[in-house]
PDB file of C-alpha atoms in Angstrom:
ATOM      1  CA  MET A 174     -18.824   8.591   8.154  1.00  0.00           C
ATOM      2  CA  ALA A 175     -17.553   5.780   5.975  1.00  0.00           C
ATOM      3  CA  GLY A 176     -15.616   6.941   2.948  1.00  0.00           C
ATOM      4  CA  GLU A 177     -14.698  10.349   4.375  1.00  0.00           C
ATOM      5  CA  LEU A 178     -11.056  11.163   4.875  1.00  0.00           C
ATOM      6  CA  PRO A 179     -10.102  13.142   7.963  1.00  0.00           C
ATOM      7  CA  ALA A 180      -8.109  16.349   7.731  1.00  0.00           C
ATOM      8  CA  ASP A 181      -4.700  15.156   8.904  1.00  0.00           C
ATOM      9  CA  ILE A 182      -2.750  17.424  11.243  1.00  0.00           C
ATOM     10  CA  ALA A 183       0.469  16.623   9.353  1.00  0.00           C
ATOM     11  CA  PHE A 184      -1.145  17.619   6.058  1.00  0.00           C
ATOM     12  CA  THR A 185      -1.966  21.128   7.316  1.00  0.00           C
ATOM     13  CA  LYS A 186       1.757  21.853   7.433  1.00  0.00           C
ATOM     14  CA  LEU A 187       2.690  20.264   4.098  1.00  0.00           C
ATOM     15  CA  ARG A 188       3.896  22.570   1.353  1.00  0.00           C
ATOM     16  CA  VAL A 189       3.028  20.901  -1.931  1.00  0.00           C
ATOM     17  CA  LEU A 190       4.094  21.773  -5.461  1.00  0.00           C
ATOM     18  CA  LEU A 191       1.700  20.638  -8.219  1.00  0.00           C
ATOM     19  CA  VAL A 192       3.296  20.359 -11.658  1.00  0.00           C
ATOM     20  CA  ASP A 193       0.839  19.730 -14.486  1.00  0.00           C
ATOM     21  CA  ASP A 194       0.263  21.498 -17.789  1.00  0.00           C
ATOM     22  CA  ASN A 195      -3.494  21.003 -17.376  1.00  0.00           C
ATOM     23  CA  ALA A 196      -4.939  23.815 -15.234  1.00  0.00           C
ATOM     24  CA  ALA A 197      -8.142  21.848 -14.564  1.00  0.00           C
ATOM     25  CA  MET A 198      -6.148  18.904 -13.190  1.00  0.00           C
ATOM     26  CA  ARG A 199      -4.115  21.241 -10.971  1.00  0.00           C
ATOM     27  CA  GLY A 200      -7.388  22.696  -9.681  1.00  0.00           C
ATOM     28  CA  LEU A 201      -8.803  19.250  -8.988  1.00  0.00           C
ATOM     29  CA  VAL A 202      -5.709  18.090  -7.097  1.00  0.00           C
ATOM     30  CA  ARG A 203      -5.619  21.392  -5.187  1.00  0.00           C
ATOM     31  CA  ALA A 204      -9.260  20.876  -4.133  1.00  0.00           C
ATOM     32  CA  VAL A 205      -8.536  17.310  -2.973  1.00  0.00           C
ATOM     33  CA  LEU A 206      -5.494  18.497  -1.014  1.00  0.00           C
ATOM     34  CA  GLY A 207      -7.627  21.245   0.526  1.00  0.00           C
ATOM     35  CA  ALA A 208     -10.100  18.606   1.700  1.00  0.00           C
ATOM     36  CA  PHE A 209      -7.171  16.979   3.537  1.00  0.00           C
ATOM     37  CA  GLY A 210      -6.400  20.297   5.240  1.00  0.00           C
ATOM     38  CA  CYS A 211      -3.448  21.013   2.973  1.00  0.00           C
ATOM     39  CA  ASP A 212      -3.697  24.638   1.855  1.00  0.00           C
ATOM     40  CA  ASN A 213      -0.016  25.431   1.205  1.00  0.00           C
ATOM     41  CA  VAL A 214      -0.143  24.491  -2.461  1.00  0.00           C
ATOM     42  CA  PHE A 215       1.993  25.980  -5.222  1.00  0.00           C
ATOM     43  CA  GLU A 216       1.249  25.395  -8.904  1.00  0.00           C
ATOM     44  CA  ALA A 217       3.457  25.155 -11.987  1.00  0.00           C
ATOM     45  CA  ALA A 218       2.314  24.500 -15.551  1.00  0.00           C
ATOM     46  CA  ASP A 219       5.734  23.232 -16.612  1.00  0.00           C
ATOM     47  CA  ALA A 220       9.077  21.995 -15.340  1.00  0.00           C
ATOM     48  CA  LYS A 221      10.801  25.356 -15.789  1.00  0.00           C
ATOM     49  CA  ARG A 222       8.271  27.095 -13.536  1.00  0.00           C
ATOM     50  CA  ALA A 223       8.508  24.232 -11.048  1.00  0.00           C
ATOM     51  CA  LEU A 224      12.264  24.686 -10.776  1.00  0.00           C
ATOM     52  CA  SER A 225      11.762  28.417 -10.330  1.00  0.00           C
ATOM     53  CA  ILE A 226       9.346  27.829  -7.441  1.00  0.00           C
ATOM     54  CA  LEU A 227      11.702  25.284  -5.880  1.00  0.00           C
ATOM     55  CA  SER A 228      14.516  27.838  -5.932  1.00  0.00           C
ATOM     56  CA  VAL A 229      12.606  30.222  -3.632  1.00  0.00           C
ATOM     57  CA  GLU A 230      10.130  28.079  -1.656  1.00  0.00           C
ATOM     58  CA  GLN A 231      10.606  25.298   0.873  1.00  0.00           C
ATOM     59  CA  ILE A 232       8.523  22.512  -0.675  1.00  0.00           C
ATOM     60  CA  ASP A 233       7.808  19.254   1.176  1.00  0.00           C
ATOM     61  CA  VAL A 234       6.215  17.170  -1.606  1.00  0.00           C
ATOM     62  CA  ILE A 235       5.981  17.406  -5.385  1.00  0.00           C
ATOM     63  CA  ILE A 236       3.046  15.967  -7.314  1.00  0.00           C
ATOM     64  CA  THR A 237       3.833  15.930 -11.022  1.00  0.00           C
ATOM     65  CA  ASP A 238       2.258  14.746 -14.227  1.00  0.00           C
ATOM     66  CA  TRP A 239       4.374  12.725 -16.648  1.00  0.00           C
ATOM     67  CA  LYS A 240       3.190  13.982 -20.028  1.00  0.00           C
ATOM     68  CA  MET A 241       4.082  17.671 -20.304  1.00  0.00           C
ATOM     69  CA  ALA A 242       5.909  19.804 -22.832  1.00  0.00           C
ATOM     70  CA  PRO A 243       8.567  20.899 -23.483  1.00  0.00           C
ATOM     71  CA  VAL A 244      10.053  18.951 -20.547  1.00  0.00           C
ATOM     72  CA  ASP A 245       8.113  15.948 -19.284  1.00  0.00           C
ATOM     73  CA  GLY A 246       7.633  14.952 -15.671  1.00  0.00           C
ATOM     74  CA  LEU A 247      10.076  12.080 -15.868  1.00  0.00           C
ATOM     75  CA  ALA A 248      12.859  14.427 -17.003  1.00  0.00           C
ATOM     76  CA  LEU A 249      11.911  16.724 -14.111  1.00  0.00           C
ATOM     77  CA  VAL A 250      12.230  13.813 -11.664  1.00  0.00           C
ATOM     78  CA  ARG A 251      15.642  12.885 -13.065  1.00  0.00           C
ATOM     79  CA  HIS A 252      16.784  16.498 -12.724  1.00  0.00           C
ATOM     80  CA  LEU A 253      15.517  16.722  -9.144  1.00  0.00           C
ATOM     81  CA  ARG A 254      17.205  13.448  -8.155  1.00  0.00           C
ATOM     82  CA  ASN A 255      20.584  14.633  -9.448  1.00  0.00           C
ATOM     83  CA  PRO A 256      22.449  15.921  -6.361  1.00  0.00           C
ATOM     84  CA  GLU A 257      24.695  18.051  -8.582  1.00  0.00           C
ATOM     85  CA  LYS A 258      21.714  19.915 -10.101  1.00  0.00           C
ATOM     86  CA  SER A 259      19.092  19.879  -7.354  1.00  0.00           C
ATOM     87  CA  SER A 260      18.992  21.796  -4.090  1.00  0.00           C
ATOM     88  CA  ASN A 261      16.887  19.009  -2.535  1.00  0.00           C
ATOM     89  CA  PRO A 262      17.358  15.625  -4.236  1.00  0.00           C
ATOM     90  CA  PHE A 263      15.590  13.942  -1.292  1.00  0.00           C
ATOM     91  CA  ILE A 264      12.207  15.614  -1.841  1.00  0.00           C
ATOM     92  CA  PRO A 265       9.309  13.143  -2.073  1.00  0.00           C
ATOM     93  CA  ILE A 266       7.802  13.016  -5.574  1.00  0.00           C
ATOM     94  CA  VAL A 267       4.405  11.585  -6.509  1.00  0.00           C
ATOM     95  CA  MET A 268       3.989  10.810 -10.215  1.00  0.00           C
ATOM     96  CA  LEU A 269       0.317  11.380 -11.074  1.00  0.00           C
ATOM     97  CA  THR A 270      -0.207  10.178 -14.622  1.00  0.00           C
ATOM     98  CA  ALA A 271      -2.509   8.441 -17.069  1.00  0.00           C
ATOM     99  CA  TYR A 272       0.274   5.987 -17.914  1.00  0.00           C
ATOM    100  CA  ALA A 273      -0.574   2.703 -16.213  1.00  0.00           C
ATOM    101  CA  GLU A 274       1.608   0.209 -18.060  1.00  0.00           C
ATOM    102  CA  PRO A 275       3.977  -1.759 -15.804  1.00  0.00           C
ATOM    103  CA  SER A 276       6.945  -0.652 -17.939  1.00  0.00           C
ATOM    104  CA  ARG A 277       6.058   3.006 -17.219  1.00  0.00           C
ATOM    105  CA  VAL A 278       5.713   2.337 -13.508  1.00  0.00           C
ATOM    106  CA  ARG A 279       9.176   0.710 -13.489  1.00  0.00           C
ATOM    107  CA  GLU A 280      10.643   3.588 -15.520  1.00  0.00           C
ATOM    108  CA  ALA A 281       9.266   6.140 -13.058  1.00  0.00           C
ATOM    109  CA  ARG A 282      10.473   4.085 -10.099  1.00  0.00           C
ATOM    110  CA  ASP A 283      13.924   3.802 -11.654  1.00  0.00           C
ATOM    111  CA  ALA A 284      14.016   7.585 -12.198  1.00  0.00           C
ATOM    112  CA  GLY A 285      13.455   8.100  -8.470  1.00  0.00           C
ATOM    113  CA  VAL A 286       9.717   8.634  -8.034  1.00  0.00           C
ATOM    114  CA  THR A 287       8.612   8.096  -4.441  1.00  0.00           C
ATOM    115  CA  GLU A 288       4.985   7.169  -5.166  1.00  0.00           C
ATOM    116  CA  PHE A 289       3.039   6.448  -8.367  1.00  0.00           C
ATOM    117  CA  LEU A 290      -0.646   7.224  -8.880  1.00  0.00           C
ATOM    118  CA  VAL A 291      -2.688   6.598 -12.038  1.00  0.00           C
ATOM    119  CA  LYS A 292      -5.383   8.951 -13.346  1.00  0.00           C
ATOM    120  CA  PRO A 293      -8.235   8.911 -12.811  1.00  0.00           C
ATOM    121  CA  PHE A 294      -7.488   8.755  -9.118  1.00  0.00           C
ATOM    122  CA  SER A 295      -9.598   8.878  -5.992  1.00  0.00           C
ATOM    123  CA  ALA A 296      -9.093  11.152  -3.021  1.00  0.00           C
ATOM    124  CA  GLU A 297      -8.482   8.049  -0.923  1.00  0.00           C
ATOM    125  CA  GLN A 298      -5.653   6.894  -3.207  1.00  0.00           C
ATOM    126  CA  LEU A 299      -3.907  10.278  -3.013  1.00  0.00           C
ATOM    127  CA  TYR A 300      -4.451  10.392   0.744  1.00  0.00           C
ATOM    128  CA  LYS A 301      -2.826   6.977   1.161  1.00  0.00           C
ATOM    129  CA  ARG A 302       0.203   7.990  -0.931  1.00  0.00           C
ATOM    130  CA  LEU A 303       0.682  11.135   1.142  1.00  0.00           C
ATOM    131  CA  GLN A 304       0.237   9.186   4.377  1.00  0.00           C
ATOM    132  CA  VAL A 305       3.062   6.855   3.354  1.00  0.00           C
ATOM    133  CA  ILE A 306       5.302   9.816   2.507  1.00  0.00           C
ATOM    134  CA  VAL A 307       4.575  11.577   5.813  1.00  0.00           C
ATOM    135  CA  ASN A 308       4.415   8.599   8.175  1.00  0.00           C
ATOM    136  CA  ARG A 309       6.771   6.046   6.613  1.00  0.00           C
ATOM    137  CA  PRO A 310       9.447   7.880   4.635  1.00  0.00           C
ATOM    138  CA  ARG A 311      11.755   5.522   2.805  1.00  0.00           C
ATOM    139  CA  PRO A 312      15.542   5.767   3.065  1.00  0.00           C
ATOM    140  CA  PHE A 313      17.432   6.884  -0.012  1.00  0.00           C
ATOM    141  CA  VAL A 314      19.868   4.740  -1.946  1.00  0.00           C
ATOM    142  CA  ARG A 315      22.839   5.843  -4.006  1.00  0.00           C
ATOM    143  CA  THR A 316      24.497   3.518  -6.502  1.00  0.00           C
ATOM    144  CA  LYS A 317      26.470   4.100  -9.686  1.00  0.00           C
ATOM    145  CA  VAL A 318      23.236   4.201 -11.710  1.00  0.00           C
ATOM    146  CA  PHE A 319      20.514   5.203  -9.231  1.00  0.00           C
ATOM    147  CA  PHE A 320      19.770   7.851  -6.633  1.00  0.00           C
ATOM    148  CA  GLY A 321      16.364   7.917  -5.000  1.00  0.00           C
ATOM    149  CA  PRO A 322      14.069   6.320  -2.462  1.00  0.00           C
ATOM    150  CA  ASP A 323      14.689   2.678  -1.693  1.00  0.00           C
ATOM    151  CA  ARG A 324      12.618   0.763  -4.238  1.00  0.00           C
ATOM    152  CA  ARG A 325      12.048  -2.153  -1.896  1.00  0.00           C
ATOM    153  CA  ARG A 326       8.704  -1.935  -0.113  1.00  0.00           C
ATOM    154  CA  LEU A 327       9.103  -4.928   2.195  1.00  0.00           C
ATOM    155  CA  ASN A 328      11.725  -5.221   4.891  1.00  0.00           C
ATOM    156  CA  ASN A 329      11.960  -8.996   4.823  1.00  0.00           C
ATOM    157  CA  GLU A 330      15.304 -10.315   5.920  1.00  0.00           C
ATOM    158  CA  TYR A 331      16.785 -12.686   3.369  1.00  0.00           C
ATOM    159  CA  GLU A 332      17.630 -16.037   4.943  1.00  0.00           C
ATOM    160  CA  GLY A 333      19.202 -17.857   2.001  1.00  0.00           C
ATOM    161  CA  PRO A 334      22.849 -18.239   1.029  1.00  0.00           C
ATOM    162  CA  GLU A 335      24.853 -15.103   0.238  1.00  0.00           C
ATOM    163  CA  ARG A 336      25.852 -14.878  -3.401  1.00  0.00           C
ATOM    164  CA  ARG A 337      27.683 -11.566  -3.379  1.00  0.00           C
ATOM    165  CA  GLU A 338      31.436 -11.696  -3.275  1.00  0.00           C
ATOM    166  CA  ASP A 339      31.670  -8.951  -0.666  1.00  0.00           C
ATOM    167  CA  ALA A 340      28.973 -10.401   1.655  1.00  0.00           C
ATOM    168  CA  ALA A 341      31.547 -11.386   4.261  1.00  0.00           C
ATOM    169  CA  LEU A 342      32.936  -7.846   4.515  1.00  0.00           C
TER     170      LEU A 342
END
C-alpha cells in the first residue's frame, strides 16, 4: 500500500535510546519505531539518565530532543562526541527538535549530530533518517575543533585548483 513503511529487517536488531523530557513524545517515537519493527527501545527523561543507560547497555542509535533541563540535548551530544568522556563517541545521534532555524541546524551539525529532524515529524521522515544511518553510515572526522560524522553529504570530487599549502603532500 502506498504510504506504508515496511518493517525493516535491520531495524528489528537496532537498540535505540530515546532522550526526551516529554513522556508523551517518547511514547510517540517508541510507537513509530515499533511500527518499523524496532522494539529494543530504551527511554531517558534527561541526559543524566541517558548516560546511565549508555554505561550498561549497547545502544546503536540515540534519538534526542534539544530542549531539556537541566542539561539540554546539544550538551549531551557534545559530551557523547568527546572521546575522552564517552565510551562510544561514534554512536549515531538523531536530533529530534522543534527548532527549525538554519542557525540551529548548523549548531547541531557542528556539535556532531548525525541526522536532524524537526517536530512535528512524520513516520516516513524518521524512517528515512534511520535508513541513512543503517545503510549509508558516514565516516567520522577529527580536527582541532570538531569530532563527529563527516558533515559533507555529497561525494563530489573537486576539480578546481588546489588552494591549500599542503595539497602537494
